[in-house]
Structure formats: C-alpha cells, structure tokens
mmCIF file of C-alpha atoms in Angstrom:
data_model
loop_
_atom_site.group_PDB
_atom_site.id
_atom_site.type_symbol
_atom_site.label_atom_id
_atom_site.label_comp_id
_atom_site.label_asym_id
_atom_site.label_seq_id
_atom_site.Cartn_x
_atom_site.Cartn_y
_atom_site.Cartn_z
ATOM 1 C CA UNK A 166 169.415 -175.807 -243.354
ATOM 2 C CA UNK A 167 170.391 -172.170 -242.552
ATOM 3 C CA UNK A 168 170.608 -171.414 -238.264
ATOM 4 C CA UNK A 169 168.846 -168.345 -237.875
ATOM 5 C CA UNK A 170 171.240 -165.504 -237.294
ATOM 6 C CA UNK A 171 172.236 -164.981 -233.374
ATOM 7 C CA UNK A 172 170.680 -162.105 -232.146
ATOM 8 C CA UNK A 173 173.266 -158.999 -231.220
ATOM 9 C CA UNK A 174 170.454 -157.657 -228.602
ATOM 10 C CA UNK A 175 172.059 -157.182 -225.215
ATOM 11 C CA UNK A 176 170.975 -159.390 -222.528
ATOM 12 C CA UNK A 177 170.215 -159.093 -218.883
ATOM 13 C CA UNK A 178 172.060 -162.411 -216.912
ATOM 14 C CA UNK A 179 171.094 -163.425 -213.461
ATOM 15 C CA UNK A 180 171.592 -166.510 -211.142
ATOM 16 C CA UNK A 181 168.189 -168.126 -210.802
ATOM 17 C CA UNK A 182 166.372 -171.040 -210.142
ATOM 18 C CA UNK A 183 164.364 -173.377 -212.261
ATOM 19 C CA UNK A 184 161.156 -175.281 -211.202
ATOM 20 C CA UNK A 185 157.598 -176.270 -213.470
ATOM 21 C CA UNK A 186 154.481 -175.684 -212.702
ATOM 22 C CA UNK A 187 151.323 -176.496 -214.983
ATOM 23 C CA UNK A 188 154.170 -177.138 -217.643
ATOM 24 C CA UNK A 189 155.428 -174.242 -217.523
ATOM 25 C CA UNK A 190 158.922 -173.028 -215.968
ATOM 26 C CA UNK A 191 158.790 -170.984 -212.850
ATOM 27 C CA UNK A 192 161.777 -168.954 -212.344
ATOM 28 C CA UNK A 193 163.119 -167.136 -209.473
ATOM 29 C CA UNK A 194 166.102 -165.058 -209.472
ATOM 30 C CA UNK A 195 167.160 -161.826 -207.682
ATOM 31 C CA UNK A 196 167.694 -158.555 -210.083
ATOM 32 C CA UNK A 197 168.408 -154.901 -209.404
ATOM 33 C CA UNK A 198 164.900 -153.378 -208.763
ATOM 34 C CA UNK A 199 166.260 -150.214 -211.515
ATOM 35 C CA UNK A 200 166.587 -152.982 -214.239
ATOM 36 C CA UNK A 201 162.919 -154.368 -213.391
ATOM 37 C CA UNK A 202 161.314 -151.445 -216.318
ATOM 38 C CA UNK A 203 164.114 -151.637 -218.638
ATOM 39 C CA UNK A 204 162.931 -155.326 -219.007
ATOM 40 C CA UNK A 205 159.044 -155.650 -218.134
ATOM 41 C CA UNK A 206 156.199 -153.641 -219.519
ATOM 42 C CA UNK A 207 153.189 -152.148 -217.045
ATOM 43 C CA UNK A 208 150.257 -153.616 -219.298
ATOM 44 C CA UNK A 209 147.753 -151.110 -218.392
ATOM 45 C CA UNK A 210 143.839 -152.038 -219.164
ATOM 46 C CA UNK A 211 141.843 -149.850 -221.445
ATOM 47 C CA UNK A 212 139.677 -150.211 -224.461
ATOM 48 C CA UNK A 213 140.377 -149.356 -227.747
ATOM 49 C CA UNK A 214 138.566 -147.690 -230.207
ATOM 50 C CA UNK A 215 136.725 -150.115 -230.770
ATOM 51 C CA UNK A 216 135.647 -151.192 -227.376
ATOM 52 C CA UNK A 217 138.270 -154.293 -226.803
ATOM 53 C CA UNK A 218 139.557 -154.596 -223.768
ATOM 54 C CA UNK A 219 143.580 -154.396 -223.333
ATOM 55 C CA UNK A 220 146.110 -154.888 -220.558
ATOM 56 C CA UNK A 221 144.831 -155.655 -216.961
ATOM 57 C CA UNK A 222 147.131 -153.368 -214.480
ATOM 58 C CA UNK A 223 145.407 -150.497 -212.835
ATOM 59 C CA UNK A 224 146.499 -146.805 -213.362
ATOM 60 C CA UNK A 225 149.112 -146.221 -210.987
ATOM 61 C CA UNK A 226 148.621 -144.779 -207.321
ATOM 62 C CA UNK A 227 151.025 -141.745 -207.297
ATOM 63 C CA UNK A 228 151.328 -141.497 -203.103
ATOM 64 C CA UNK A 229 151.529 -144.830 -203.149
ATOM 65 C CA UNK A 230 154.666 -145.335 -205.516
ATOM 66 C CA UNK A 231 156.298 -142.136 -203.327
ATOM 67 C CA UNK A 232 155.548 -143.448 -199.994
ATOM 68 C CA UNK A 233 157.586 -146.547 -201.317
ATOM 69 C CA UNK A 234 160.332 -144.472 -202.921
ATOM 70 C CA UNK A 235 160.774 -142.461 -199.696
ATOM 71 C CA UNK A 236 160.770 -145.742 -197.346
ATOM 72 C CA UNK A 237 163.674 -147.023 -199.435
ATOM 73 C CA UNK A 238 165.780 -143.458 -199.419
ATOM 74 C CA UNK A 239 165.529 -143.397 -196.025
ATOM 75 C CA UNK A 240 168.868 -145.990 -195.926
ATOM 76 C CA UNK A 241 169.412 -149.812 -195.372
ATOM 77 C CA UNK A 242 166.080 -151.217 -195.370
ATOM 78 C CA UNK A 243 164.498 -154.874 -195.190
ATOM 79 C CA UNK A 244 162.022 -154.951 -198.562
ATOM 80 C CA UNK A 245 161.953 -158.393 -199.450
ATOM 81 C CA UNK A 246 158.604 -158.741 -201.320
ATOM 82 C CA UNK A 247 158.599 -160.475 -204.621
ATOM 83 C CA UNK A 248 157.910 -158.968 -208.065
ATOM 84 C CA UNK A 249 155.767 -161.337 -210.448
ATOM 85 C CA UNK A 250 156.347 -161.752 -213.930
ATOM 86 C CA UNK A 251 155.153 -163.043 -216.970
ATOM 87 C CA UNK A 252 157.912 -163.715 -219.051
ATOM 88 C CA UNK A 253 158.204 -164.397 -222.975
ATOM 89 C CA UNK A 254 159.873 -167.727 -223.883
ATOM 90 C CA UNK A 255 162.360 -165.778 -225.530
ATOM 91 C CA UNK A 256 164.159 -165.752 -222.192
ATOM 92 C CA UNK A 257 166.908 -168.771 -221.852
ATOM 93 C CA UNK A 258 167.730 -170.740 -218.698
ATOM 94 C CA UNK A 259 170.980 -172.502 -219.192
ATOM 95 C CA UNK A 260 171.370 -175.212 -216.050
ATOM 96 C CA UNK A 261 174.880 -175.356 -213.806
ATOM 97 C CA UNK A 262 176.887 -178.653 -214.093
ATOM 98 C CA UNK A 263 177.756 -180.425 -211.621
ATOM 99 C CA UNK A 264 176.330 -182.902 -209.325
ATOM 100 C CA UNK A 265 173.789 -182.536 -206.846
ATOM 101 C CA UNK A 266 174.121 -181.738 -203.050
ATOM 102 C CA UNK A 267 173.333 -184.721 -200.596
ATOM 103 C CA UNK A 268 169.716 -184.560 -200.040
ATOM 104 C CA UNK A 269 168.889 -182.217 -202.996
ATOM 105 C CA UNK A 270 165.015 -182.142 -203.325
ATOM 106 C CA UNK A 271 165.280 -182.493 -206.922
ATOM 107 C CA UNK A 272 162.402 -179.696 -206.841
ATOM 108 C CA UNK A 273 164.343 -177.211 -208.609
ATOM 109 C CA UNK A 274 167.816 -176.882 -210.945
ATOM 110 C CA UNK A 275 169.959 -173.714 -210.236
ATOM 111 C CA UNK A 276 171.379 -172.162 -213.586
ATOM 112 C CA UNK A 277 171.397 -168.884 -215.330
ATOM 113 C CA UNK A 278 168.532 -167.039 -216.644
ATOM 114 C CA UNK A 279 169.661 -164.470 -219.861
ATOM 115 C CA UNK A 280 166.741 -161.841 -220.423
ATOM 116 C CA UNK A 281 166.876 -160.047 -224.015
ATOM 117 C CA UNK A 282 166.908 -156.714 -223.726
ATOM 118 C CA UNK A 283 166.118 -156.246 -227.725
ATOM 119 C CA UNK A 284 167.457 -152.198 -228.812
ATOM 120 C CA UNK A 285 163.734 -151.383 -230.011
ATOM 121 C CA UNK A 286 162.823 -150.650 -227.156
ATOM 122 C CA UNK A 287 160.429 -154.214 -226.728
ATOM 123 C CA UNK A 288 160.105 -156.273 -223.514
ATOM 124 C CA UNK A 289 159.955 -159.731 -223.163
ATOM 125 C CA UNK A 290 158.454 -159.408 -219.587
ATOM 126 C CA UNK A 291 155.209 -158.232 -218.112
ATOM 127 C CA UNK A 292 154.400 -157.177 -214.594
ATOM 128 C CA UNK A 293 151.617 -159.480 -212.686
ATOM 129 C CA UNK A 294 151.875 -158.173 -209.457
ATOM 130 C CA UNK A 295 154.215 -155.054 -207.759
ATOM 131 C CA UNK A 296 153.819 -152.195 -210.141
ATOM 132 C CA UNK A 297 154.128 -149.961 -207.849
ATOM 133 C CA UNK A 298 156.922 -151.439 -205.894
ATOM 134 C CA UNK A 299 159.012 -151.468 -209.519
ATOM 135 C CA UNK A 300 157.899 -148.118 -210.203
ATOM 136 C CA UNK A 301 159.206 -147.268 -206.706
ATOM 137 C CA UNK A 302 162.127 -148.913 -207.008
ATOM 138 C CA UNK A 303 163.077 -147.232 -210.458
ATOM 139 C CA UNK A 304 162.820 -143.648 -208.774
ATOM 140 C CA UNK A 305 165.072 -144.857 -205.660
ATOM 141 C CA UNK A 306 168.639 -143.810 -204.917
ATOM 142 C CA UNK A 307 169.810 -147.147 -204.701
ATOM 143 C CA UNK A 308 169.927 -148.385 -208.268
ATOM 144 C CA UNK A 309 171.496 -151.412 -207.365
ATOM 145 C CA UNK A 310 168.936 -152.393 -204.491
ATOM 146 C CA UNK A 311 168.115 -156.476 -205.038
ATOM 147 C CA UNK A 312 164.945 -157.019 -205.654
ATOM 148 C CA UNK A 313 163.300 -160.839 -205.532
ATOM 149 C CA UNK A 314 161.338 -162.087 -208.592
ATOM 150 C CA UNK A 315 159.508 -164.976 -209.657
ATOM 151 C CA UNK A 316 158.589 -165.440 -213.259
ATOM 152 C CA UNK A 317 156.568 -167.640 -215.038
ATOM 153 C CA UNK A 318 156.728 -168.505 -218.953
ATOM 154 C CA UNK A 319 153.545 -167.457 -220.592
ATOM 155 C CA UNK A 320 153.118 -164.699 -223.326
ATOM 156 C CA UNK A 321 149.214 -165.318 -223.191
ATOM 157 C CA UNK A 322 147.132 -162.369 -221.926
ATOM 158 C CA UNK A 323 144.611 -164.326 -220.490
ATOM 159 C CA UNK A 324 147.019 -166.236 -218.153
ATOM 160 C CA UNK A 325 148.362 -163.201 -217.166
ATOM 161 C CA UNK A 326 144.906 -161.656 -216.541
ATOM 162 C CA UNK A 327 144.412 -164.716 -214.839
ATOM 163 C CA UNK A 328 147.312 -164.410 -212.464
ATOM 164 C CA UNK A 329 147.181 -161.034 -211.476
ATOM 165 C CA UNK A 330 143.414 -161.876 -210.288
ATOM 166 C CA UNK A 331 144.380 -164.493 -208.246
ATOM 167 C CA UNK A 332 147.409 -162.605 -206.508
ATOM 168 C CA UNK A 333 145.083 -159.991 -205.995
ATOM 169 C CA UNK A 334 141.672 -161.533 -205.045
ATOM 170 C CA UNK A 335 142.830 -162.545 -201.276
ATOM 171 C CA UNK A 336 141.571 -160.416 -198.060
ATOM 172 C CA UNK A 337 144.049 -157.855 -197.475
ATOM 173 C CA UNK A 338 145.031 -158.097 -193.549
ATOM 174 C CA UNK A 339 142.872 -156.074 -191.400
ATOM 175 C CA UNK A 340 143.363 -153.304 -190.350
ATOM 176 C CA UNK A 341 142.812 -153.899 -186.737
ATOM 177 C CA UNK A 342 145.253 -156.653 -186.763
ATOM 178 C CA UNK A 343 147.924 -153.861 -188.205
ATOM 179 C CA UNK A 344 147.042 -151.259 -185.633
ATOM 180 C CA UNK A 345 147.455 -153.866 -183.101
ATOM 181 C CA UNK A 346 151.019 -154.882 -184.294
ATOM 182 C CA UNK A 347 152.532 -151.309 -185.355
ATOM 183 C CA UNK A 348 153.541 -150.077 -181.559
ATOM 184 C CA UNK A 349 154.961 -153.885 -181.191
ATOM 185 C CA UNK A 350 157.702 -153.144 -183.845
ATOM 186 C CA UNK A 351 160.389 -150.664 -183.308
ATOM 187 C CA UNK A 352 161.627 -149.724 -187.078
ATOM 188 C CA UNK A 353 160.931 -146.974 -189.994
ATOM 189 C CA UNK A 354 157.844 -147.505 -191.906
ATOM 190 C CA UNK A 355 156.683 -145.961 -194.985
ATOM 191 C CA UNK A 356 154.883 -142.835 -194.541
ATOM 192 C CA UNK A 357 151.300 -144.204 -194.359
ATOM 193 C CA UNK A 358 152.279 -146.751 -192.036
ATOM 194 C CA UNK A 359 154.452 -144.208 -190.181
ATOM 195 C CA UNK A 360 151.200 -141.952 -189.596
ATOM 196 C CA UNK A 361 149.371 -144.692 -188.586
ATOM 197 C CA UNK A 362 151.852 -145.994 -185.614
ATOM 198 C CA UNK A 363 151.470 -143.114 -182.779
ATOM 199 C CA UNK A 364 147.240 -143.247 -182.482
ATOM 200 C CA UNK A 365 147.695 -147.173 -182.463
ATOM 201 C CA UNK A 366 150.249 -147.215 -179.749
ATOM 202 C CA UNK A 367 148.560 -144.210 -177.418
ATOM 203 C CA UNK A 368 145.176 -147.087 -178.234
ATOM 204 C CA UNK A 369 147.602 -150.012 -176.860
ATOM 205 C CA UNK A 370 148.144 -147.124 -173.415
ATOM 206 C CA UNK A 371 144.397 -146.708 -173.445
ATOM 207 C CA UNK A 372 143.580 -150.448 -172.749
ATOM 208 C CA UNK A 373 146.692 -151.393 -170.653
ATOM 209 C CA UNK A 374 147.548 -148.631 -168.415
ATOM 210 C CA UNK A 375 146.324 -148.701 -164.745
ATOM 211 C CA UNK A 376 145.097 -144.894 -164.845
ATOM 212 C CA UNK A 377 143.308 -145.193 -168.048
ATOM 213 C CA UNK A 378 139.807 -144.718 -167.961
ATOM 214 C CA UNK A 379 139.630 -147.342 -171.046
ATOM 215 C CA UNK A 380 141.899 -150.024 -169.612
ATOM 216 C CA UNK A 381 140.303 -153.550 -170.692
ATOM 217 C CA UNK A 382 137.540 -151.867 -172.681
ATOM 218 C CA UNK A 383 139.171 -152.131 -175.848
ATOM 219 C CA UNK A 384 138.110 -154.380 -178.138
ATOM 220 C CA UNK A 385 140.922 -156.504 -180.450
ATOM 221 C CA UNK A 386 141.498 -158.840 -182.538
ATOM 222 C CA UNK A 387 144.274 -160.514 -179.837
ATOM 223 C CA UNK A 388 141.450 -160.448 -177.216
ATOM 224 C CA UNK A 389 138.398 -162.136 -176.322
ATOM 225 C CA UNK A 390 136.663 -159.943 -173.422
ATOM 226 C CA UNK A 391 133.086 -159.898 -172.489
ATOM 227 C CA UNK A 392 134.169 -156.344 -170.716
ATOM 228 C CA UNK A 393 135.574 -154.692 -174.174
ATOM 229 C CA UNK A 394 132.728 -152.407 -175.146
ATOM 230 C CA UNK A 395 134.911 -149.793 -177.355
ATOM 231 C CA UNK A 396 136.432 -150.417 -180.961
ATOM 232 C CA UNK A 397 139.998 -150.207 -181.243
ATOM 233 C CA UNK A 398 139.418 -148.396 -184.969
ATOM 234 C CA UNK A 399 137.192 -145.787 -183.705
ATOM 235 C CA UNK A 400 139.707 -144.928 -181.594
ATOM 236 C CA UNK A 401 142.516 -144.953 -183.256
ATOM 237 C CA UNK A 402 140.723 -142.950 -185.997
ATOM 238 C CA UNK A 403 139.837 -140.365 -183.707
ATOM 239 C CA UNK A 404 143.026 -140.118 -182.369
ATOM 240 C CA UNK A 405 144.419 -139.597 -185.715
ATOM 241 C CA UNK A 406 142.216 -137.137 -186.815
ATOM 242 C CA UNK A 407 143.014 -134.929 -183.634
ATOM 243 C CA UNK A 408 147.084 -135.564 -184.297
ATOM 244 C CA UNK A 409 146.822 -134.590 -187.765
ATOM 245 C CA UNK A 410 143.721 -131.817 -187.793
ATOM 246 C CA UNK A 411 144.810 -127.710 -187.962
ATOM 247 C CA UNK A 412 142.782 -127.815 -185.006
ATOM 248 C CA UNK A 413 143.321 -130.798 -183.126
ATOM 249 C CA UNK A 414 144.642 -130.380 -179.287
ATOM 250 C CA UNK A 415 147.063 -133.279 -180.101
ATOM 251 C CA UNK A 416 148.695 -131.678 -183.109
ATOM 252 C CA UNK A 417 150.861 -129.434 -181.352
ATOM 253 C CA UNK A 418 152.328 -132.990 -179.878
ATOM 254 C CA UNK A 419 153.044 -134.701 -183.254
ATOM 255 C CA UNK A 420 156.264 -134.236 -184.772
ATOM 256 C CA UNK A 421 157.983 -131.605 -185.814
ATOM 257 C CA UNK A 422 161.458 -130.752 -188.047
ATOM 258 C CA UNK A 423 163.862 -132.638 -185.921
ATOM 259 C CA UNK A 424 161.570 -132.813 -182.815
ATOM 260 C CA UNK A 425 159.833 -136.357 -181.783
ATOM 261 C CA UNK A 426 156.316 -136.644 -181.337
ATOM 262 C CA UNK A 427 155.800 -136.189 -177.694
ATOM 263 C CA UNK A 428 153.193 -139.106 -176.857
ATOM 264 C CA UNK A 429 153.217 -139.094 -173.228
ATOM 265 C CA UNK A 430 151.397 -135.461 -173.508
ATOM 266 C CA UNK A 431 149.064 -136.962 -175.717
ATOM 267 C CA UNK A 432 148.632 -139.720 -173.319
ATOM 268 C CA UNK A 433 148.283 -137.502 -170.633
ATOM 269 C CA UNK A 434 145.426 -135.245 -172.636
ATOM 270 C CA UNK A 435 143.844 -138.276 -173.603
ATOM 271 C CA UNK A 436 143.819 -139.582 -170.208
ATOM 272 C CA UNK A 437 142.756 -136.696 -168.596
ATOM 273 C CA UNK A 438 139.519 -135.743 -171.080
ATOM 274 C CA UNK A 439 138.130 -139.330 -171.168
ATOM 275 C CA UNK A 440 138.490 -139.731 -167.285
ATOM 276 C CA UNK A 441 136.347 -136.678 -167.106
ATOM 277 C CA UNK A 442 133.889 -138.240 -169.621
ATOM 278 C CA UNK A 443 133.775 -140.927 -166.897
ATOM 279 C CA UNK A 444 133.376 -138.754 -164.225
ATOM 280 C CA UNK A 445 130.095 -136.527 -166.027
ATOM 281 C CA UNK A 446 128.717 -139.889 -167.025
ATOM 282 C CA UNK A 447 128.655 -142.584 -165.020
ATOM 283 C CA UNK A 448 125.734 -144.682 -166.047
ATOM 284 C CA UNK A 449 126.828 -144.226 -169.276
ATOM 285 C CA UNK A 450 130.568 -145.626 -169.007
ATOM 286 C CA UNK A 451 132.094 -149.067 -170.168
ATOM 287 C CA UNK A 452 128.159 -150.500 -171.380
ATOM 288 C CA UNK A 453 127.999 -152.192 -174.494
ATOM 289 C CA UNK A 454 127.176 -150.233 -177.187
ATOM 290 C CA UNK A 455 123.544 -151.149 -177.974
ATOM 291 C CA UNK A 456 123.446 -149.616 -174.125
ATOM 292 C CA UNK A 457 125.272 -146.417 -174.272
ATOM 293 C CA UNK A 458 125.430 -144.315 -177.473
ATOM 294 C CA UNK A 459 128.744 -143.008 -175.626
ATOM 295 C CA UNK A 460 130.630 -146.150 -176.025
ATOM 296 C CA UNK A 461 129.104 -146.696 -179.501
ATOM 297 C CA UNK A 462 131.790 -145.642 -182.254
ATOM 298 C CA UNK A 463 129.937 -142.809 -183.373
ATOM 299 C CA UNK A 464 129.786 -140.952 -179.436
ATOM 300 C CA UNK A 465 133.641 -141.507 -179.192
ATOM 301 C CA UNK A 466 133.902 -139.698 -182.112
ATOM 302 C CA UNK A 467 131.455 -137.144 -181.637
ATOM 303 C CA UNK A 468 133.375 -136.723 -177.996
ATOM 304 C CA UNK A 469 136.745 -136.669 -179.976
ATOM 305 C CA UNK A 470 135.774 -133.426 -181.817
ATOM 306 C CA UNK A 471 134.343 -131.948 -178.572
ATOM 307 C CA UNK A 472 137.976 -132.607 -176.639
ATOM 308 C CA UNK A 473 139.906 -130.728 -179.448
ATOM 309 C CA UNK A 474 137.820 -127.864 -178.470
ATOM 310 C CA UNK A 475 137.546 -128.035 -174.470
ATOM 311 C CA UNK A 476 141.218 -129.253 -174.065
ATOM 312 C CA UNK A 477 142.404 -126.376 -176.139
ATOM 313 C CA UNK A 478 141.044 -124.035 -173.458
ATOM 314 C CA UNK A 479 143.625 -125.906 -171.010
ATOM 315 C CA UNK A 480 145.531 -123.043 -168.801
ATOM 316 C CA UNK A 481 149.209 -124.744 -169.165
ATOM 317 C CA UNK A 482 150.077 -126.416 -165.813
ATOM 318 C CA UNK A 483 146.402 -127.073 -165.489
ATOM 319 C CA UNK A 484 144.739 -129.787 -164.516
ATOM 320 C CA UNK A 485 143.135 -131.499 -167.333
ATOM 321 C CA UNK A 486 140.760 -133.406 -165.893
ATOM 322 C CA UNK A 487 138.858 -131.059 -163.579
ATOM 323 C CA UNK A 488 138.954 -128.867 -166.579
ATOM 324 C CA UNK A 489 137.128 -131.075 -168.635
ATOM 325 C CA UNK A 490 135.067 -132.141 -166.347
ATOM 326 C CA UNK A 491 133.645 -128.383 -165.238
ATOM 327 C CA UNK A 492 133.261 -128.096 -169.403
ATOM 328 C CA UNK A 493 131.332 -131.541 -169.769
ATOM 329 C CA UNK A 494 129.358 -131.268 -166.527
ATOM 330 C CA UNK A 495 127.448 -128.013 -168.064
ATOM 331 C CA UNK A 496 126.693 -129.559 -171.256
ATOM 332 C CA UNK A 497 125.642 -133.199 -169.107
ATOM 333 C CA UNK A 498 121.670 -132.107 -168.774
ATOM 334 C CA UNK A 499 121.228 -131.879 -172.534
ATOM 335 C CA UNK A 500 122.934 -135.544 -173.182
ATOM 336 C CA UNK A 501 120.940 -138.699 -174.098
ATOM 337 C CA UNK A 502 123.750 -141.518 -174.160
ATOM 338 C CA UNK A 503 121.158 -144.153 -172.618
ATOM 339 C CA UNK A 504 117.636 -142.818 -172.711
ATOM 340 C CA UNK A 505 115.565 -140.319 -174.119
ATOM 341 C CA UNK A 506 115.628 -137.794 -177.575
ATOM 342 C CA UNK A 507 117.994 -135.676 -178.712
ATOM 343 C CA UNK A 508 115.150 -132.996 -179.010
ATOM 344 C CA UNK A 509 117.586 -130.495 -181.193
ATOM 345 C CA UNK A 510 118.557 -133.148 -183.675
ATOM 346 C CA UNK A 511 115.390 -134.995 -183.789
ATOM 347 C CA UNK A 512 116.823 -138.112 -183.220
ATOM 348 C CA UNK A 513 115.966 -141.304 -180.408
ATOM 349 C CA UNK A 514 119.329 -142.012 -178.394
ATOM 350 C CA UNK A 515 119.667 -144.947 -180.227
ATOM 351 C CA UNK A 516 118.987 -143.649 -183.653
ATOM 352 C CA UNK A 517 122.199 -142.390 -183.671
ATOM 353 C CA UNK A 518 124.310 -144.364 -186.123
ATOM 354 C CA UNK A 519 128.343 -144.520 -186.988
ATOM 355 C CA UNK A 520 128.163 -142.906 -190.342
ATOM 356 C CA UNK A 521 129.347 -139.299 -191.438
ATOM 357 C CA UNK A 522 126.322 -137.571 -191.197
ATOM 358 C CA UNK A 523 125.634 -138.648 -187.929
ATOM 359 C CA UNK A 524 129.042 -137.717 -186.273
ATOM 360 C CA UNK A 525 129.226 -134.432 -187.287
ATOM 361 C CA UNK A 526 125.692 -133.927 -186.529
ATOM 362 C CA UNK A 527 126.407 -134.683 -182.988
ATOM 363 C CA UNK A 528 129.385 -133.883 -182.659
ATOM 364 C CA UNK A 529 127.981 -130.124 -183.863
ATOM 365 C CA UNK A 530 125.682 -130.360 -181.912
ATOM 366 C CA UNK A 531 128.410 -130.772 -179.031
ATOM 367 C CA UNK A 532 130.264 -128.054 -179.999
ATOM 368 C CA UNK A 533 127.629 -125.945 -180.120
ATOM 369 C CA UNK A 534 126.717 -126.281 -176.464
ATOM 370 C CA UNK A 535 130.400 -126.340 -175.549
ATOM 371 C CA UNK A 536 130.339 -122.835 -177.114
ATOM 372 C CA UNK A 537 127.396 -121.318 -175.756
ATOM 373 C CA UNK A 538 128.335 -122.660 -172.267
ATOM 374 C CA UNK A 539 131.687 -121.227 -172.146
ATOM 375 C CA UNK A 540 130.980 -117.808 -173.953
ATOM 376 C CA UNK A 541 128.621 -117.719 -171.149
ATOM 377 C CA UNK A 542 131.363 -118.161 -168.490
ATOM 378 C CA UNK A 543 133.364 -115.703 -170.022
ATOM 379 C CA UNK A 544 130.727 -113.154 -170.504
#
C-alpha cells in the first residue's frame, strides 16, 4: 500500500489547546492577528446566478474595521476578544507528553496545532465571528499583535451558518448601560466609543452635581427613582449633537489638535441654560413625562436646538443664566409644556411625540420665536 505523498505546503504552528464538543475538537490557541487572513477565508453571502445562496458573513463595515485599526495604532492596548473559526480537518493537533499536573481537570490536552497554509492560495479556515476585528488587525502596525482564537472542526456550511447565528443572535448591551459606564473608565477607546464618552460623563454631572438643575432626575439603568423623570439617552444625544454640530454652542469646547476638550465649560453652559429653563418654567420642571412635554424626550431636544442658538448670543464673561433666562422668558407665553395647543403647529401639548418630525417641528418652531424675539431687541 503506497502512503500518500507528504505534502511540501508550509504550515502555520501554534501552542493550543484541545477539548470536544458535539464530537468535534474545539481548539484554542493564540496567533498573530496579521496571520488570521493568510489562513481563514471571509465567506461572504450572495446568490449565484442561479439564485443559491452562498457564504453567510455580511459585507464589511468600512468605519467600523478603521475605528478598530486606529484603536490598536494608538500603542499598547488591552484587545482580548476571541476570533471564531471553522476549521478544515486538514489541520493536525499533535498532543505534549508528559504527565499531567496535580489536579488537572482532564477537560482539555495542551499540544500543537499545525495549520496548512497550501501555495494555491486555499484556506483551510473560515471566519464565524470577528471579521472585522481580523480585517482590523491585518491593516495594524503591529503585525505581531496576539490575537485569541477558538476553532472548531467542521468544513460543513450549514454548521458554520449555524454558528455564526448563534454568536450573533444575543442582545447587544444597551446602550444606556454603556453611557452609564464610559465616564467610570479612564482609558483610550476606539473612536466611536471615544465620541460617545464626554456627553455621557457631562449626563453623569447633570444628575449628581449639587447645582444642577437635573440632579436625581435622570433616569438609569443603575437607579431605581420614582423622582427620575428625564432619559439619560435623550440627553446624552442632545448633548452630542450640540458637541459635534457646525453650530452647536458646545463645539467650540470639544477637542481640538493637541487641545483637551474643555468639559467644565460645557458643564457650566449646560448648567446655566437648563437652570434658566427651570427658572421660565416652573410648573413644568422635574414632572413625569406624560405631565410635562418639557421633560418628555422630544422637549429636551427641541430645547437642545434652542440653547445652541440663545447661548451663542452669550457676551463672554456673561452670565449664562440670566441670559437665558431674559431669552426664554419672551418666548414663555407662546409655550404649552402642560396644557393647551400649540396653535402654530396644530398640535395638543401632548400630541407631541419623540420622533424626527416632531423635534424639528418644535424645535423650529422654537427657533423661530427665539429669532423674532431677539431681532426685535436688537431692532
């Protein structure tokens, strides 16, 4: 009986682990993150022409794959989350002699895992889950970064299929629960997370601060207050629109080249606008939204838009809260945050709704008043 002949195909070696599942070996096993596409194929769904479906990876999310690549350029980084792969049988798993430890499990066998790496360009893997991570990871500086893996033996599509649904079906986290945690943690986040950090800590000032107008109004997900009227998210959305807007009276705040984002002005603009809003409208303040269309997601948005205009007025050195509060006080009469009809927008005061249309219709409707008021005054 002829052996067939040993293949000459290089091979990529690493230390891994060896454990079954559903008969089938499990592998895990840390690998350069570079290496992870000279190995594994993206199987990307489409039909053919015949209508047959193929693959089951989504296209790839371009920002998504650079905010990555630019979190892991920015130097010594913690990114310990696990690439899964499908991986042909071809792969071999030779086991370490030698006994076992005292109190060894007998869960698992350490040994060495050798990947072919055939010359024609072929791969014997496939990636379940963290395209975009190994896409990432092939564009960073650091070739060598480690990245960990866990691969199981299967060369079926419908397994695979199978797999990447479940990986992918669970809730991501919410994301009030991530607003709530990103002023907790003091490191370098990828850029969307990055962006996302200021407006959620100047929220956490909002609700804790003594001179805040919104101190235990809040509502989060770590608290359970009967007083907590507001949303945290339509907050912290505002707040990010006015940082990041051409227009926004918090831009000018946000940072800049080599300059930090100043967030105590922020604070202190944020402060100073919604304790006016307090001021103008007292019966109005810190009800429950079914109450007060002010407190309702769609007024602190609408009332967002209106401070980038008023606060931009701001003499510098002035103070911002009797400025607002001479601005709000002439547009007060036409309000209907409790009772009444928006006559000019043809809408009850509880019509008013948090969806798109209805915040900018307010919140132009706002403006407009803001306008007319203080051309007015200048005139």
């Amino acid at each position: 009986m002829t052996r067939p002949k040993k293949s000459d195909d290089p091979v990529l070696a690493v230390r891994a682990v060896r454990t079954r599942q559903a008969d089938k070996p499990v592998y895990a096993f840390f690998m350069a993150g570079a290496d992870l596409l000279k190995i594994a194929e993206i199987s990307r769904v489409h039909r053919d022409s015949e209508g047959s479906l193929h693959g089951f990876q989504r296209r790839g999310i371009r920002s998504h794959v650079q905010a990555i690549t630019d979190f892991l350029d920015q130097g010594p980084v913690l990114f310990p989350n696990a690439i899964i792969l499908a991986i042909a049988p071809s792969a071999r798993f030779i086991q370490s002699r030698g006994e076992r430890p005292d109190g060894d499990t007998r869960i698992c066998e350490s040994g060495t895992l050798r990947i072919p790496m055939p010359r024609d360009g072929t791969k014997c893997a496939w990636i379940v889950d963290g395209q975009q991570r190994s896409i990432a990871l092939s564009q960073a500086q650091n070739k060598a970064f480690p990245v960990p893996v866990v691969a199981f033996v299967s060369e079926e599509l419908s397994v695979h299929r199978e797999q990447f649904i479940l990986v992918n079906k669970a809730r991501p986290l919410d994301p009030r629960l991530i607003n709530e945690l990103l002023p907790e943690l003091d490191v370098v986040f990828p850029r969307d997370l990055s962006a996302r950090k200021i407006p959620s800590e100047l929220v956490h000032l909002l609700q804790t601060s003594q001179n805040s107008p919104f101190k235990g109004l809040i509502k989060r997900i770590s608290e359970d207050s009967s007083e907590a009227v507001v949303t945290d998210t339509a907050l912290v959305k505002a707040i990010r629109n006015s940082i990041n807007g051409a227009l926004g009276t918090l831009a000018p705040y946000k940072a800049s080249g080599g300059t930090p984002a100043d967030v105590d002005a922020m604070f202190r603009l944020l402060v100073g606008f919604w304790c006016a809003v307090r001021d103008v409208f007292p019966n109005a303040w810190g009800r429950p939204a079914t109450e007060s269309r002010l407190m309702h997601s769609a007024g602190i948005a609408a009332m967002s838009v209106l401070m980038d205009r008023v606060m931009s007025r701001a003499a510098p050195g002035a103070d911002l809260r009797r400025h607002a509060a001479e601005a709000l006080a002439r547009l007060a009469p036409q309000c209907r945050w409790t009772s009444g009809r928006w006559n000019e927008l043809q809408r009850d005061w509880n019509e008013i709704q948090n969806i798109s249309k209805d915040i900018r219709m307010l919140a132009g409707y706002l403006v407009r008043l803001d306008h007319a008021h203080a051309f007015s005054k200048v005139a």
